[in-house]
Short mmCIF file of C-alpha atoms in Angstrom, two decimals:
data_model
loop_
_atom_site.label_atom_id
_atom_site.label_comp_id
_atom_site.label_asym_id
_atom_site.label_seq_id
_atom_site.Cartn_x
_atom_site.Cartn_y
_atom_site.Cartn_z
CA MET A 495 0.00 0.00 0.00
CA ALA A 496 1.12 3.51 -0.77
CA ALA A 497 2.08 5.97 1.93
CA VAL A 498 -0.29 8.98 2.15
CA LEU A 499 2.05 10.82 4.48
CA SER A 500 5.69 10.44 5.27
CA PHE A 501 7.94 12.31 7.66
CA LYS A 502 11.67 12.09 6.95
CA ARG A 503 13.97 13.24 9.73
CA VAL A 504 11.71 16.14 10.64
CA CYS A 505 12.87 18.62 13.27
CA LYS A 506 10.92 21.60 14.56
CA ARG A 507 12.58 24.13 16.78
CA TYR A 508 10.47 27.07 17.99
CA PRO A 509 12.02 30.53 18.23
CA ASN A 510 12.03 30.20 22.05
CA GLY A 511 14.43 27.26 21.69
CA VAL A 512 11.93 24.50 22.43
CA CYS A 513 12.57 21.48 20.24
CA ALA A 514 9.06 20.14 19.57
CA LEU A 515 10.03 17.51 17.01
CA ASN A 516 13.43 15.87 17.00
CA ASP A 517 14.44 13.65 14.09
CA VAL A 518 10.94 12.28 13.54
CA SER A 519 10.46 9.76 10.71
CA PHE A 520 7.41 7.63 9.97
CA GLU A 521 4.99 6.74 7.22
CA VAL A 522 1.22 6.46 7.29
CA LEU A 523 -0.27 4.00 4.80
CA SER A 524 -3.49 4.50 2.91
CA GLY A 525 -6.51 3.76 5.12
CA GLU A 526 -4.41 3.23 8.25
CA PHE A 527 -5.77 4.43 11.63
CA VAL A 528 -2.87 5.72 13.71
CA SER A 529 -3.03 7.14 17.23
CA VAL A 530 -0.33 9.43 18.53
CA ILE A 531 0.08 9.42 22.31
CA GLY A 532 2.44 11.20 24.63
CA PRO A 533 2.43 13.66 27.52
CA SER A 534 1.43 17.30 27.02
CA GLY A 535 4.23 19.19 25.33
CA SER A 536 5.67 16.06 23.70
CA GLY A 537 5.06 17.48 20.21
CA LYS A 538 1.78 15.79 19.22
CA SER A 539 0.08 19.00 18.06
CA THR A 540 3.21 20.17 16.26
CA LEU A 541 3.41 16.81 14.48
CA LEU A 542 -0.15 17.15 13.16
CA ARG A 543 0.33 20.76 12.09
CA ALA A 544 3.58 19.92 10.35
CA ALA A 545 1.67 17.34 8.29
CA ASN A 546 -0.39 20.04 6.54
CA ALA A 547 2.21 22.80 6.87
CA LEU A 548 0.18 24.92 9.30
CA ILE A 549 3.50 25.07 11.15
CA PRO A 550 6.72 25.38 9.11
CA ILE A 551 9.33 22.78 10.01
CA SER A 552 12.98 23.57 10.70
CA SER A 553 14.58 20.68 8.82
CA GLY A 554 13.74 17.35 7.18
CA SER A 555 10.84 16.76 4.81
CA VAL A 556 7.14 16.05 4.95
CA TYR A 557 5.66 14.34 1.90
CA ALA A 558 1.91 14.25 1.39
CA GLY A 559 0.25 13.05 -1.80
CA GLY A 560 3.63 12.68 -3.48
CA GLU A 561 4.59 16.32 -2.93
CA ARG A 562 7.05 17.78 -0.47
CA ILE A 563 4.43 19.84 1.36
CA SER A 564 7.00 21.86 3.28
CA ASP A 565 8.12 23.42 -0.04
CA LEU A 566 4.71 24.42 -1.35
CA ARG A 567 3.38 27.96 -1.37
CA GLY A 568 0.18 29.73 -2.42
CA SER A 569 -2.36 27.86 -4.50
CA ARG A 570 -0.32 24.64 -4.66
CA LEU A 571 -0.16 24.54 -0.87
CA ARG A 572 -3.91 25.15 -0.70
CA SER A 573 -4.67 22.31 -3.08
CA ALA A 574 -2.38 20.00 -1.06
CA ARG A 575 -4.18 21.02 2.13
CA ARG A 576 -7.64 20.35 0.76
CA GLY A 577 -6.63 16.68 0.40
CA ILE A 578 -5.95 16.54 4.15
CA GLY A 579 -8.91 17.03 6.51
CA MET A 580 -8.39 18.34 10.02
CA ILE A 581 -10.44 17.95 13.20
CA PHE A 582 -9.80 20.05 16.29
CA GLN A 583 -10.19 19.71 20.03
CA ASN A 584 -12.26 22.91 20.15
CA TYR A 585 -14.15 22.00 16.95
CA ASN A 586 -13.14 25.36 15.37
CA LEU A 587 -16.52 25.96 13.77
CA VAL A 588 -17.88 29.36 12.77
CA TYR A 589 -20.57 29.39 15.44
CA GLN A 590 -22.60 32.21 13.88
CA LEU A 591 -23.24 30.13 10.76
CA SER A 592 -25.50 27.14 10.19
CA VAL A 593 -24.39 23.53 10.45
CA LEU A 594 -24.80 23.18 6.68
CA GLN A 595 -22.66 26.25 5.98
CA ASN A 596 -19.94 24.94 8.30
CA THR A 597 -20.05 21.56 6.57
CA LEU A 598 -19.76 23.17 3.14
CA HIS A 599 -16.64 25.07 4.24
CA GLY A 600 -14.88 21.79 3.44
CA ARG A 601 -15.55 22.48 -0.25
CA LEU A 602 -14.00 25.97 -0.37
CA GLY A 603 -10.62 24.63 -1.44
CA TYR A 604 -12.19 23.09 -4.56
CA MET A 605 -14.16 26.12 -5.76
CA GLY A 606 -13.39 28.98 -8.13
CA ALA A 607 -12.32 32.20 -6.45
CA LEU A 608 -15.54 34.13 -7.05
CA SER A 609 -18.06 31.37 -6.25
CA ALA A 610 -16.10 30.45 -3.11
CA LEU A 611 -16.04 34.08 -2.00
CA LEU A 612 -19.79 34.46 -2.47
CA GLY A 613 -20.55 31.07 -0.91
CA LEU A 614 -22.21 29.79 -4.10
CA TYR A 615 -21.85 26.07 -3.42
CA SER A 616 -22.98 23.71 -6.17
CA GLU A 617 -26.22 21.76 -5.70
CA SER A 618 -24.30 18.48 -5.80
CA ASP A 619 -22.08 19.70 -2.95
CA LYS A 620 -25.15 20.65 -0.94
CA ILE A 621 -26.71 17.23 -1.53
CA ALA A 622 -23.47 15.51 -0.52
CA ALA A 623 -23.29 17.65 2.63
CA LEU A 624 -26.89 16.85 3.63
CA GLU A 625 -26.31 13.13 3.05
CA LEU A 626 -23.17 13.23 5.15
CA LEU A 627 -24.96 15.09 7.96
CA ASP A 628 -27.66 12.43 7.80
CA GLU A 629 -25.03 9.71 8.11
CA LEU A 630 -23.64 11.49 11.18
CA GLY A 631 -27.10 11.75 12.77
CA LEU A 632 -27.35 15.51 12.26
CA ALA A 633 -30.06 15.58 9.56
CA ASP A 634 -32.42 17.60 11.77
CA PHE A 635 -29.74 20.15 12.62
CA ALA A 636 -28.65 21.21 9.12
CA TYR A 637 -30.16 24.68 9.57
CA SER A 638 -29.37 25.11 13.28
CA ARG A 639 -26.76 27.65 14.30
CA ALA A 640 -23.56 25.81 15.12
CA SER A 641 -23.46 27.55 18.52
CA ASP A 642 -26.71 25.82 19.56
CA LEU A 643 -25.25 22.29 19.35
CA SER A 644 -23.80 20.17 22.14
CA GLY A 645 -20.08 19.38 22.22
CA GLY A 646 -20.49 15.96 20.64
CA GLN A 647 -22.68 17.38 17.89
CA LYS A 648 -20.19 20.19 17.21
CA GLN A 649 -17.43 17.65 16.79
CA ARG A 650 -19.60 15.69 14.35
CA VAL A 651 -19.96 18.88 12.29
CA GLY A 652 -16.17 19.19 12.47
CA ILE A 653 -15.90 15.63 11.09
CA ALA A 654 -18.46 16.40 8.37
CA ARG A 655 -16.50 19.48 7.27
CA ALA A 656 -13.27 17.50 7.09
CA VAL A 657 -14.87 14.58 5.21
CA MET A 658 -16.42 17.03 2.70
CA GLN A 659 -12.85 17.74 1.58
CA GLU A 660 -12.74 14.17 0.22
CA PRO A 661 -9.39 13.76 1.92
CA ARG A 662 -6.90 10.92 1.73
CA LEU A 663 -5.85 11.70 5.26
CA LEU A 664 -7.58 13.04 8.39
CA LEU A 665 -5.59 14.80 11.10
CA CYS A 666 -7.45 14.74 14.41
CA ASP A 667 -6.05 16.93 17.18
CA GLU A 668 -7.37 15.54 20.47
CA PRO A 669 -10.89 15.17 19.04
CA ILE A 670 -12.40 13.86 22.30
CA ALA A 671 -10.46 15.87 24.88
CA SER A 672 -13.41 18.21 25.56
CA LEU A 673 -16.16 15.57 25.40
CA ASP A 674 -17.98 13.42 27.94
CA PRO A 675 -17.30 9.64 27.88
CA SER A 676 -20.41 8.78 25.90
CA SER A 677 -19.86 11.44 23.20
CA SER A 678 -16.20 10.40 23.11
CA LYS A 679 -17.18 6.85 22.25
CA THR A 680 -19.61 8.04 19.55
CA ILE A 681 -16.97 10.28 17.99
CA MET A 682 -14.23 7.64 17.99
CA GLU A 683 -16.58 5.06 16.47
CA LEU A 684 -17.84 7.49 13.83
CA LEU A 685 -14.29 8.50 12.97
CA ARG A 686 -13.15 4.94 12.58
CA SER A 687 -16.17 3.76 10.59
CA LEU A 688 -16.25 6.80 8.28
CA ALA A 689 -12.53 6.54 7.66
CA LYS A 690 -12.56 2.80 7.03
CA LYS A 691 -15.58 3.04 4.73
CA ARG A 692 -13.95 5.72 2.61
CA GLY A 693 -10.42 4.42 2.83
CA ILE A 694 -9.19 7.58 4.57
CA ALA A 695 -6.06 7.32 6.68
CA CYS A 696 -6.33 8.89 10.15
CA ILE A 697 -3.80 10.30 12.57
CA VAL A 698 -5.42 10.93 15.95
CA ASN A 699 -3.73 12.66 18.87
CA LEU A 700 -5.07 11.17 22.06
CA HIS A 701 -4.64 11.43 25.79
CA GLN A 702 -6.92 8.44 26.37
CA LEU A 703 -4.81 5.29 26.31
CA ASP A 704 -7.83 3.01 26.31
CA ALA A 705 -9.28 4.74 23.24
CA ALA A 706 -5.91 4.55 21.49
CA ARG A 707 -5.74 0.79 22.16
CA ARG A 708 -9.31 0.08 21.17
CA TYR A 709 -9.57 1.99 17.89
CA SER A 710 -6.10 2.13 16.36
CA ASP A 711 -4.34 -0.10 13.89
CA ARG A 712 -1.11 1.36 15.11
CA ILE A 713 0.13 3.60 17.91
CA ILE A 714 2.98 6.10 17.83
CA GLY A 715 4.38 7.24 21.17
CA LEU A 716 6.08 10.62 21.44
CA SER A 717 8.26 11.84 24.26
CA HIS A 718 10.20 15.12 24.17
CA GLY A 719 9.71 15.39 20.42
CA ARG A 720 11.08 11.91 19.62
CA ILE A 721 9.25 8.77 18.57
CA VAL A 722 9.88 6.31 21.38
CA PHE A 723 7.26 3.75 20.36
CA ASP A 724 5.78 2.71 17.03
CA GLY A 725 3.77 -0.46 16.87
CA THR A 726 0.43 -2.22 17.17
CA PRO A 727 -1.78 -1.70 20.23
CA GLN A 728 -0.81 -5.22 21.38
CA MET A 729 2.84 -4.21 21.48
CA LEU A 730 2.14 -1.28 23.82
CA ASP A 731 3.12 -2.95 27.09
CA ALA A 732 3.98 -1.48 30.47
CA ALA A 733 7.60 -0.85 29.54
CA ALA A 734 6.63 1.04 26.38
CA THR A 735 4.03 3.10 28.24
CA GLU A 736 6.62 4.01 30.85
CA ARG A 737 9.03 5.03 28.12
CA ILE A 738 6.41 7.36 26.59
CA TYR A 739 5.14 8.99 29.75
CA GLY A 740 8.34 8.84 31.75
CA THR A 741 6.61 7.39 34.78
CA ALA A 742 5.43 4.01 36.00
CA CYS A 743 2.02 2.77 34.81
CA GLU A 744 0.60 2.91 38.35
CA ASN A 745 0.90 6.70 38.09
CA LEU A 746 -1.22 6.88 34.96
CA MET A 747 -4.95 6.95 34.54
CA THR A 748 -5.14 4.53 31.65
CA GLY A 749 -8.91 4.21 31.68
CA GLY A 750 -11.23 1.24 32.24
CA SER A 751 -9.81 -2.12 33.24
CA ASP A 752 -7.23 -2.12 30.48
CA VAL A 753 -4.22 -2.96 32.55
CA PRO A 754 -1.15 -2.76 30.30
CA GLU A 755 0.34 -5.96 31.79
CA ASN A 756 -2.56 -7.90 30.26
CA SER A 757 -2.50 -6.05 26.98
CA ALA A 758 -1.88 -9.23 25.03
CA THR A 759 -5.39 -10.42 25.93
CA LEU A 760 -7.08 -7.30 24.60
CA PRO A 761 -8.97 -7.53 21.33
CA MET B 189 -6.32 36.45 71.70
CA SER B 190 -4.93 39.91 72.18
CA ARG B 191 -3.52 40.30 68.64
CA LYS B 192 -5.97 40.68 65.80
CA ILE B 193 -5.55 38.24 62.92
CA PRO B 194 -4.80 40.20 59.75
CA LEU B 195 -6.75 39.40 56.59
CA LEU B 196 -4.00 40.45 54.20
CA SER B 197 -0.45 39.21 54.04
CA PRO B 198 1.96 41.82 55.54
CA ASP B 199 3.63 42.21 52.12
CA LEU B 200 0.39 43.12 50.42
CA ARG B 201 -0.48 45.56 53.21
CA ARG B 202 2.83 47.29 52.88
CA LEU B 203 2.27 47.53 49.10
CA TYR B 204 -1.15 49.13 49.56
CA ALA B 205 0.23 51.60 52.11
CA LEU B 206 3.09 52.47 49.77
CA PHE B 207 0.70 53.00 46.88
CA LEU B 208 -1.57 55.28 48.89
CA GLY B 209 1.46 57.26 50.09
CA ALA B 210 2.71 57.64 46.52
CA VAL B 211 -0.65 58.94 45.30
CA LEU B 212 -0.78 61.54 48.10
CA LEU B 213 2.79 62.62 47.43
CA LEU B 214 2.10 63.00 43.71
CA PHE B 215 -0.96 65.11 44.49
CA VAL B 216 1.04 67.44 46.70
CA ILE B 217 3.88 67.78 44.17
CA ALA B 218 1.50 68.34 41.26
CA THR B 219 -0.48 70.93 43.22
CA ALA B 220 2.66 72.80 44.09
CA LEU B 221 3.94 72.73 40.51
CA THR B 222 0.73 74.01 38.95
CA GLY B 223 0.23 76.63 41.60
CA PHE B 224 -3.31 75.42 42.18
CA THR B 225 -4.66 75.53 45.70
CA PRO B 226 -8.07 74.27 46.70
CA ALA B 227 -8.43 77.58 48.55
CA LEU B 228 -8.25 79.44 45.24
CA PHE B 229 -11.18 77.48 43.87
CA PHE B 230 -13.33 77.99 46.95
CA GLY B 231 -12.16 81.58 47.40
CA GLN B 232 -13.24 82.54 43.90
CA SER B 233 -16.25 80.27 43.72
CA GLY B 234 -18.36 83.40 44.06
CA GLU B 235 -16.92 84.74 40.80
CA ILE B 236 -17.52 81.46 38.98
CA TRP B 237 -21.03 81.20 40.31
CA LYS B 238 -21.77 84.80 39.37
CA PHE B 239 -20.53 84.22 35.82
CA LEU B 240 -22.61 81.07 35.48
CA SER B 241 -25.78 82.46 36.99
CA GLU B 242 -25.72 85.97 35.49
CA ASP B 243 -24.08 85.48 32.09
CA PHE B 244 -24.98 81.94 31.15
CA LEU B 245 -28.35 81.57 32.81
CA PRO B 246 -31.08 81.64 31.83
CA PRO B 247 -30.57 79.97 28.47
CA ARG B 248 -31.78 82.26 25.73
CA LEU B 249 -33.14 81.40 22.31
CA PRO B 250 -31.23 82.81 19.34
CA GLU B 251 -32.93 85.17 16.88
CA SER B 252 -35.44 83.26 14.78
CA GLY B 253 -33.37 83.80 11.63
CA ARG B 254 -30.46 81.88 13.19
CA ILE B 255 -32.47 78.84 14.25
CA GLN B 256 -32.22 77.20 10.86
CA VAL B 257 -28.46 77.74 10.78
CA ILE B 258 -28.11 76.16 14.21
CA ALA B 259 -30.30 73.18 13.26
CA GLU B 260 -28.20 72.66 10.15
CA ALA B 261 -25.02 72.86 12.22
CA PHE B 262 -26.37 70.14 14.51
CA LEU B 263 -27.08 67.92 11.53
CA THR B 264 -23.61 68.63 10.18
CA THR B 265 -22.05 67.53 13.46
CA LEU B 266 -24.10 64.33 13.52
CA ALA B 267 -23.34 63.61 9.88
CA MET B 268 -19.64 64.31 10.42
CA ALA B 269 -19.51 61.78 13.26
CA MET B 270 -21.47 59.12 11.38
CA ALA B 271 -19.66 59.51 8.07
CA SER B 272 -16.18 59.58 9.57
CA THR B 273 -16.88 56.60 11.83
CA THR B 274 -18.31 54.55 8.96
CA ALA B 275 -15.43 55.30 6.62
CA ALA B 276 -12.99 54.62 9.46
CA ALA B 277 -14.67 51.29 10.29
CA LEU B 278 -14.34 50.02 6.72
CA LEU B 279 -10.69 51.04 6.52
CA ALA B 280 -10.00 49.68 10.01
CA PHE B 281 -11.48 46.29 9.11
CA VAL B 282 -9.10 45.90 6.18
CA MET B 283 -6.18 47.18 8.27
CA ALA B 284 -7.02 44.88 11.19
CA LEU B 285 -6.88 41.81 8.93
CA PHE B 286 -3.19 42.55 8.48
CA GLY B 287 -2.61 43.48 12.10
CA SER B 288 -3.18 40.04 13.58
CA GLU B 289 -0.43 37.44 13.38
CA ARG B 290 -2.94 34.65 13.38
CA ILE B 291 -5.10 35.96 10.57
CA SER B 292 -2.87 38.02 8.30
CA PRO B 293 -1.26 36.29 5.32
CA TYR B 294 1.87 38.25 6.21
CA PRO B 295 2.21 37.58 9.95
CA LYS B 296 5.66 39.16 10.11
CA ALA B 297 4.25 42.56 9.09
CA ALA B 298 1.49 42.48 11.71
CA ARG B 299 3.63 44.19 14.35
CA PHE B 300 4.22 47.16 12.08
CA VAL B 301 0.52 47.52 11.30
CA ARG B 302 -0.26 47.57 15.02
CA GLY B 303 2.59 49.99 15.68
CA PHE B 304 1.30 52.35 12.99
CA ALA B 305 -2.23 52.24 14.45
CA THR B 306 -0.89 52.88 17.95
CA PHE B 307 1.12 55.85 16.72
CA LEU B 308 -1.93 57.42 15.04
CA ARG B 309 -4.12 56.73 18.06
CA ASN B 310 -1.78 58.36 20.52
CA ILE B 311 -2.07 61.72 18.81
CA PRO B 312 -5.32 63.24 20.12
CA THR B 313 -8.13 64.13 17.73
CA LEU B 314 -7.78 67.79 18.65
CA VAL B 315 -4.13 67.83 17.62
CA TRP B 316 -5.02 66.24 14.28
CA ALA B 317 -7.66 68.92 13.83
CA PHE B 318 -5.08 71.67 14.43
CA ILE B 319 -2.60 70.06 12.03
CA LEU B 320 -5.24 69.66 9.32
CA PHE B 321 -6.74 73.08 9.98
CA SER B 322 -3.38 74.64 9.21
CA SER B 323 -3.22 72.91 5.85
CA LEU B 324 -6.86 72.58 4.79
CA GLY B 325 -8.46 75.64 6.37
CA ILE B 326 -11.75 75.81 8.26
CA GLY B 327 -14.51 73.41 7.27
CA THR B 328 -16.18 70.09 7.84
CA GLY B 329 -13.44 68.42 5.77
CA VAL B 330 -11.03 69.07 8.64
CA GLY B 331 -13.40 67.67 11.26
CA PHE B 332 -14.20 64.65 9.12
CA THR B 333 -10.54 63.83 8.50
CA ALA B 334 -9.45 64.38 12.11
CA LEU B 335 -12.20 62.09 13.43
CA LEU B 336 -11.49 59.58 10.68
CA ILE B 337 -7.82 59.26 11.61
CA THR B 338 -8.31 58.70 15.33
CA SER B 339 -11.33 56.44 15.09
CA PHE B 340 -9.60 54.47 12.33
CA ALA B 341 -6.64 53.90 14.63
CA PHE B 342 -8.86 53.04 17.59
CA MET B 343 -11.06 50.62 15.66
CA THR B 344 -8.07 48.93 14.03
CA ARG B 345 -6.89 48.03 17.50
CA ALA B 346 -10.36 47.00 18.71
CA PHE B 347 -11.06 44.95 15.57
CA ILE B 348 -7.75 43.10 15.90
CA GLU B 349 -8.68 42.12 19.46
CA THR B 350 -12.16 41.03 18.36
CA MET B 351 -10.74 38.98 15.50
CA GLU B 352 -8.19 37.24 17.70
CA ASP B 353 -10.84 36.53 20.33
CA VAL B 354 -13.47 35.01 18.11
CA SER B 355 -12.02 33.93 14.83
CA SER B 356 -8.47 32.61 15.08
CA ASP B 357 -9.75 29.06 15.69
CA CYS B 358 -12.09 28.98 12.72
CA VAL B 359 -9.51 30.71 10.53
CA GLU B 360 -7.16 27.83 11.35
CA SER B 361 -9.76 25.28 10.32
CA LEU B 362 -10.40 27.01 6.98
CA LEU B 363 -6.66 27.31 6.45
CA ALA B 364 -6.43 23.54 6.93
CA ALA B 365 -9.28 23.08 4.42
CA GLY B 366 -7.26 24.91 1.75
CA ALA B 367 -9.29 28.14 1.72
CA SER B 368 -7.58 31.28 0.39
CA PHE B 369 -7.13 34.46 2.43
CA PRO B 370 -10.22 36.28 1.02
CA GLU B 371 -12.28 33.13 1.57
CA ARG B 372 -11.10 32.89 5.17
CA VAL B 373 -12.08 36.52 5.71
CA VAL B 374 -15.57 36.17 4.20
CA HIS B 375 -16.44 32.77 5.67
CA ALA B 376 -14.78 32.95 9.09
CA VAL B 377 -13.52 36.36 10.23
CA LEU B 378 -16.57 38.32 9.11
CA PRO B 379 -19.41 36.09 10.39
CA ALA B 380 -17.60 35.20 13.63
CA GLY B 381 -16.70 38.79 14.51
CA LEU B 382 -19.62 40.74 13.05
CA SER B 383 -21.45 41.45 16.30
CA GLY B 384 -18.20 42.54 17.91
CA PHE B 385 -17.32 44.82 15.00
CA ILE B 386 -20.77 46.46 15.02
CA SER B 387 -20.60 46.95 18.77
CA TRP B 388 -17.24 48.73 18.53
CA TYR B 389 -18.52 50.76 15.59
CA LEU B 390 -21.51 52.00 17.59
CA TYR B 391 -19.30 52.79 20.57
CA CYS B 392 -17.08 54.79 18.25
CA ILE B 393 -20.07 56.74 16.95
CA GLU B 394 -20.92 57.72 20.55
CA VAL B 395 -17.37 58.90 21.14
CA ASN B 396 -17.23 60.77 17.83
CA ILE B 397 -20.46 62.66 18.39
CA ARG B 398 -18.89 64.14 21.50
CA ALA B 399 -15.55 64.65 19.77
CA SER B 400 -17.04 66.23 16.65
CA THR B 401 -18.46 69.08 18.74
CA ILE B 402 -15.01 69.82 20.16
CA VAL B 403 -13.26 69.39 16.82
CA GLY B 404 -15.82 71.80 15.38
CA MET B 405 -14.74 74.48 17.86
CA VAL B 406 -11.20 74.56 16.49
CA GLY B 407 -12.30 74.85 12.89
CA GLY B 408 -13.95 71.56 12.07
CA GLY B 409 -17.32 73.10 11.28
CA GLY B 410 -20.72 72.01 12.60
CA ILE B 411 -22.30 72.99 15.91
CA GLY B 412 -18.93 73.35 17.63
CA LEU B 413 -18.02 76.26 15.37
CA VAL B 414 -21.41 77.95 15.90
CA LEU B 415 -21.10 77.50 19.67
CA PHE B 416 -17.61 78.94 19.69
CA SER B 417 -18.68 81.99 17.69
CA TYR B 418 -21.48 82.73 20.22
CA ILE B 419 -19.04 82.41 23.12
CA LYS B 420 -16.50 84.67 21.43
CA THR B 421 -19.18 87.33 20.85
CA PHE B 422 -20.35 87.11 24.49
CA HIS B 423 -23.80 85.64 23.63
CA TYR B 424 -23.55 83.38 26.65
CA GLY B 425 -27.28 82.75 26.99
CA ILE B 426 -27.51 81.36 23.47
CA ALA B 427 -24.31 79.36 24.00
CA CYS B 428 -25.92 77.89 27.10
CA SER B 429 -28.94 76.62 25.21
CA ILE B 430 -26.69 75.14 22.52
CA ILE B 431 -24.62 73.36 25.19
CA LEU B 432 -27.78 71.91 26.70
CA MET B 433 -28.91 70.73 23.27
CA VAL B 434 -25.52 69.12 22.61
CA ALA B 435 -25.83 67.27 25.90
CA ALA B 436 -29.34 66.13 24.96
CA MET B 437 -28.12 64.94 21.56
CA VAL B 438 -25.24 62.97 23.09
CA ILE B 439 -27.56 61.36 25.64
CA ILE B 440 -30.11 60.38 22.99
CA VAL B 441 -27.48 58.87 20.69
CA ASP B 442 -25.88 57.01 23.62
CA GLN B 443 -29.25 55.57 24.59
CA ILE B 444 -30.07 54.43 21.07
CA SER B 445 -26.69 52.90 20.31
CA GLY B 446 -26.49 51.36 23.79
CA ARG B 447 -29.77 49.60 23.18
CA ILE B 448 -28.73 48.37 19.74
CA ARG B 449 -25.43 47.09 21.11
CA LYS B 450 -27.21 45.17 23.84
CA GLU B 451 -29.49 43.53 21.29
CA ILE B 452 -26.61 42.60 18.99
CA LEU B 453 -24.44 41.08 21.70
CA LYS B 454 -27.25 38.85 22.97
#
């Protein structure tokens, strides 16, 4: 299978001297569901934002869709970005607009300058958006103001907007960090099923170890900007978890009864 | 239990005491420097009161032929405030887009945009009026331009804050979706910040209605100029009624715009 994203020896040093990514290399294959875990400040957010060049990297290369995305500028960068959907912890919707309008924002990157500026979306885009909202259980909310939705619903609009981009890759920045346990489960399941159905690769930053284990094909562990673990959920044992978080497993809230020592017995 | 338990830490108490002492000291120094003594004010309060009660009061109506001129001057002042604020708001919106690191397509230049706005804002409207008056001569053009410059600078700053408060998140999401800068402005910055922009705009109209009277007095035209000419020719009674009408106008506009702002921000 082809790689949809590859990092080659990527480093990111912020002007304040913090080294957020240090010699990071990995590939994400088409349709793969990858979780990225690691303590706060380990570089998870920077990694995601380097993938679509929202943050410029200091050295190394990021390839997405066959292009070195870190080199692109202007319209070529925009067309590379539209092939990569992004989902945010704080949903990042325009709350004054309707759910449908927010969903259609995913099409802006495909439209001509004038029609995009005036918000003249094509009828086929509108139909696709309504169908997608229906699939996400938001059919009755298409004309609600985004600000009137609950957290879980807002995140589903965020997913709809990203999927409208018809991406090869979804970048999800802590998509369930602000949600209650039940909405979190809904969102993770929707993400996984939508992505698998459409063959979209996913990179999900997570703080919830149990969610990472349950939904991922593969887990990447970051610590101080370096990849210290890269393997299947079954391979994430107590020693690996300690390496990522820098502390013994007893000091971590791993969630549920998933005790890392027994990880081999997990599904 | 002979000692009372203090509610503040001793450090904080000392800081408060120091601050109070500094304020008192500054007052004494400033009073000495300006040669002002409270005694002077109270000693001559009779003079001030006599001037107010005998020259200013009661308010007198101007000759009937002048009423139309005065009414027109009022309208001019209102129009000057509205027109300059509106033009300033449009310019400030465009300027503010480039003044925020998180929204501007040229984040490195944002500091200079903000610096420029701060520089303009820190020169008072009245000073701008004097500068322009020397080059343009008396007229509403001077008042309009002076108000435009300061409210443009003020709103640029206010709009930048509004944009960063409400729209940097959704701008990021549209950036990730591959939207161009004009698209991000139309689909994220504008809808997300609109109520904030309108609220600042209305506030600025309130401020400018007051300011346009003062700017008028130094050559900006409108009711300020009419008022000043009555004062200079010792028609204090008529000046008094104009002052009362200015106050009424300001109060009415404040009430209306205050109500609109409340509705918008709901």
